[in-house]
XYZ file of C-alpha atoms in Angstrom:
283
model
C 150.209 48.165 186.554
C 152.342 48.185 183.467
C 155.026 51.000 182.181
C 156.916 51.185 178.849
C 160.339 50.411 179.261
C 162.298 48.214 182.013
C 163.360 50.919 184.608
C 161.543 50.879 187.534
C 162.475 54.507 188.078
C 161.279 57.576 185.846
C 163.758 59.894 187.624
C 162.245 60.220 191.097
C 159.094 58.883 190.268
C 158.740 55.243 191.547
C 156.452 53.598 188.772
C 154.414 51.695 191.409
C 153.428 55.015 193.503
C 150.284 55.852 192.190
C 148.684 59.348 192.493
C 147.207 60.309 195.166
C 143.113 60.341 194.617
C 140.698 61.622 196.793
C 136.900 62.426 197.380
C 136.479 65.939 198.779
C 133.841 68.853 199.564
C 133.530 71.229 196.666
C 133.537 73.771 199.504
C 136.720 72.652 200.595
C 138.911 73.713 197.760
C 139.478 77.005 196.509
C 140.039 78.529 192.713
C 143.363 80.139 192.223
C 142.307 81.266 188.226
C 138.862 82.630 186.589
C 136.875 79.748 185.093
C 136.692 79.820 181.397
C 132.756 80.475 180.554
C 132.352 78.907 177.354
C 134.529 75.878 178.504
C 132.403 75.400 181.581
C 129.254 75.543 179.796
C 130.456 72.663 177.719
C 131.413 70.884 180.524
C 127.869 71.264 181.783
C 126.426 70.177 178.571
C 128.988 66.897 178.587
C 128.643 66.195 182.323
C 124.740 66.321 181.882
C 124.762 63.976 178.596
C 127.728 61.651 179.306
C 127.515 61.606 183.297
C 131.219 60.962 183.483
C 133.908 62.919 184.940
C 137.196 61.769 182.988
C 140.227 63.394 184.686
C 140.476 64.350 188.488
C 140.951 67.934 189.074
C 144.426 68.429 190.785
C 144.486 70.273 194.041
C 147.499 71.515 196.218
C 147.059 71.211 199.926
C 149.281 72.830 202.735
C 148.694 72.998 206.349
C 145.901 75.675 207.762
C 144.652 76.507 204.169
C 141.771 75.296 201.958
C 143.537 73.093 199.177
C 143.993 75.219 196.018
C 142.891 73.898 192.476
C 146.210 74.007 190.484
C 144.537 72.426 187.114
C 140.582 71.889 186.529
C 138.889 75.168 187.462
C 136.187 74.778 184.737
C 135.593 71.083 185.854
C 134.969 72.241 189.444
C 132.873 75.589 188.543
C 130.753 73.075 186.192
C 130.163 70.417 188.752
C 129.067 73.256 190.990
C 126.751 74.767 188.898
C 125.332 71.113 188.477
C 124.982 71.317 192.056
C 127.280 68.541 193.379
C 128.496 68.739 196.805
C 131.984 66.480 196.526
C 134.353 66.046 193.688
C 137.343 63.195 193.042
C 140.615 64.995 193.220
C 144.244 64.160 192.402
C 145.670 65.574 195.591
C 149.472 66.625 196.127
C 151.296 69.000 198.661
C 152.553 72.077 197.520
C 156.107 71.762 198.712
C 156.421 68.408 196.542
C 159.778 68.974 195.175
C 158.244 67.336 191.750
C 155.578 69.901 191.480
C 156.739 73.290 189.371
C 154.165 76.187 188.155
C 154.741 77.102 184.176
C 152.809 79.409 182.117
C 150.516 78.730 178.881
C 151.107 81.440 175.808
C 147.804 82.619 174.503
C 147.583 82.656 170.668
C 145.060 85.179 169.494
C 143.074 85.422 166.561
C 140.392 87.762 164.130
C 141.612 90.834 166.506
C 143.972 93.322 164.527
C 147.450 94.087 166.075
C 146.851 97.799 166.312
C 143.470 96.997 168.213
C 145.528 94.604 170.728
C 148.632 97.593 170.837
C 145.657 100.100 171.454
C 143.794 98.323 174.292
C 146.919 97.269 175.859
C 148.029 100.838 176.004
C 145.026 101.786 177.579
C 145.434 99.402 180.830
C 146.022 101.859 183.664
C 149.949 101.916 184.693
C 150.989 99.708 181.790
C 153.644 101.072 179.518
C 154.722 99.402 175.972
C 157.948 98.849 174.440
C 158.552 97.947 170.664
C 161.679 95.662 170.671
C 164.077 94.969 167.299
C 164.340 91.583 168.990
C 162.914 89.292 171.526
C 164.897 90.201 174.305
C 166.119 87.646 177.107
C 164.455 87.086 180.427
C 160.961 87.593 181.577
C 158.541 90.420 180.517
C 157.319 93.102 183.246
C 153.987 91.765 182.768
C 153.652 90.328 179.271
C 155.270 90.382 175.633
C 153.409 90.249 172.073
C 154.753 88.328 169.207
C 153.232 89.732 166.223
C 152.809 87.699 162.950
C 154.662 90.090 161.025
C 157.686 89.735 163.452
C 157.328 92.812 165.683
C 157.765 92.618 169.512
C 156.364 94.574 171.750
C 156.811 94.468 175.610
C 153.998 95.611 178.037
C 155.703 96.579 181.436
C 153.515 96.568 184.644
C 153.211 96.506 188.065
C 155.641 95.555 190.533
C 153.598 94.306 193.171
C 151.490 90.896 192.918
C 147.824 92.727 193.330
C 148.571 95.308 190.646
C 150.111 92.600 188.466
C 147.149 90.515 188.397
C 144.569 93.903 188.072
C 146.556 94.407 184.756
C 146.224 90.883 183.700
C 142.531 90.957 183.988
C 142.168 94.606 182.275
C 144.672 93.475 179.273
C 143.136 89.933 178.523
C 139.539 91.241 178.821
C 139.520 92.487 175.211
C 139.988 88.634 173.674
C 138.624 86.945 176.072
C 135.434 88.641 175.332
C 135.772 89.326 171.586
C 138.270 87.067 169.951
C 139.266 83.632 169.833
C 142.482 82.108 171.878
C 143.891 78.893 172.437
C 146.567 77.831 175.152
C 149.701 76.945 173.639
C 153.122 75.935 174.828
C 155.121 76.992 172.000
C 156.494 79.935 170.710
C 157.784 79.615 166.888
C 155.534 81.851 164.666
C 156.119 79.511 161.756
C 153.929 76.882 163.879
C 151.482 79.210 165.301
C 150.593 80.942 161.746
C 150.196 77.004 160.254
C 147.822 75.943 163.193
C 145.826 79.202 163.436
C 144.537 80.570 159.991
C 143.311 83.504 161.613
C 146.387 84.216 163.868
C 147.609 87.882 164.560
C 149.856 87.988 167.843
C 151.329 85.297 170.601
C 151.381 86.694 174.227
C 153.624 85.813 176.574
C 153.303 86.220 180.324
C 155.871 86.634 183.151
C 155.094 83.610 185.221
C 153.655 83.021 188.582
C 154.900 81.018 191.388
C 153.164 78.886 194.252
C 153.891 81.058 196.749
C 152.150 83.778 194.676
C 148.752 81.696 194.154
C 148.648 81.120 197.943
C 149.223 84.871 198.646
C 146.446 85.277 196.196
C 143.837 82.317 197.086
C 144.295 83.683 200.875
C 142.766 87.176 199.862
C 140.315 85.782 197.498
C 141.949 87.108 194.381
C 142.109 84.924 191.102
C 144.389 85.369 187.966
C 142.754 84.999 184.626
C 141.759 81.900 182.953
C 144.299 80.027 181.187
C 147.700 81.429 182.186
C 149.391 78.879 185.009
C 150.005 75.553 183.699
C 150.851 73.057 186.532
C 153.613 70.601 185.806
C 153.138 67.382 187.993
C 155.537 64.645 189.216
C 152.395 62.461 187.970
C 149.211 62.875 186.826
C 145.944 60.822 186.956
C 143.969 60.049 183.672
C 140.936 58.696 182.515
C 139.543 57.681 185.835
C 136.316 58.058 184.182
C 134.319 58.623 187.687
C 130.330 57.833 187.215
C 129.047 61.191 188.342
C 126.337 59.089 190.049
C 128.643 58.508 192.801
C 129.030 62.031 193.629
C 125.450 62.500 193.740
C 124.839 59.443 196.223
C 123.581 60.396 199.293
C 126.575 59.281 200.984
C 129.298 61.186 203.394
C 132.596 62.157 201.689
C 134.144 59.671 203.985
C 132.006 57.032 202.671
C 132.499 58.093 198.979
C 136.334 58.076 200.233
C 136.198 54.246 201.451
C 134.364 53.382 197.774
C 137.165 55.299 195.751
C 140.097 53.522 197.932
C 138.475 50.286 197.336
C 138.162 51.014 193.287
C 141.374 51.982 192.977
C 142.906 48.449 194.407
C 140.110 46.769 192.240
C 141.634 48.494 189.357
C 145.150 47.614 190.335
C 144.082 43.824 190.966
C 142.594 43.934 187.234
C 145.647 45.171 185.726
C 143.430 48.460 184.588
C 146.275 51.200 185.158
C 148.995 52.194 182.511
C 152.006 54.186 183.188
C 153.542 55.766 179.808
C 156.945 57.121 180.503
C 157.304 58.995 176.865
C 155.514 62.778 176.622
C 151.666 61.734 175.351
C 149.198 63.767 173.068
C 145.298 63.488 173.617
C 143.664 63.922 170.444
C 139.802 64.127 171.998
C 140.195 66.723 174.581
């Protein structure tokens, strides 16, 4: 397995330690966030046409609980819609010190600033506070950064259930009627250059892994596209033929095939590790 650079370690990551891949039942994993209806529809079409699962969803395990889907809610939902019972996942322990939970920001287009503010003000229990400049620290619930430089913080519920309910109400307006994209940067000049109809950036208060465990135990989900999983290592481009998931074999038999396939790819020098940050232009 090749790596860029001569070091045998990347921080705490040993280069030879592959991501942990397994076959699991789709009923044995639980979503912590809503799926994106449009993305799921595109995935259903792509899976049907290509018959390939490129990137395994990521799940986190904890004793006595169903594994939580940390990344891949849309892939899991699309496979369920297509009638699959098993899925290839990358699995890791929720206590892994290299695992952390970040937050996506939402770049909102095609809705006016006043429309967004009016809707945010209608969220039950929420309170809007306009700021002269962006304050330090996390927002109470979320914070708008508008194209014209205005900053409006949305203060909300203190408890986890109330916060999730308010987030669903807040994001509903642009999930349904406007275009938005998940982004990891906050510079307004870059945003207005990349998004022609950019109106505002919405920044969220982060969740914790403990929050996700608490929510999934109660069958609650956060809105789509807020949580951002940061992994110690990630498996990409496994390119699993979906017919392998459809085959009339037990999950144990599919797991045996998977582990043998991984060994064959190692022997064939087909696995590459890239140490530097990597951008994909074909997602």
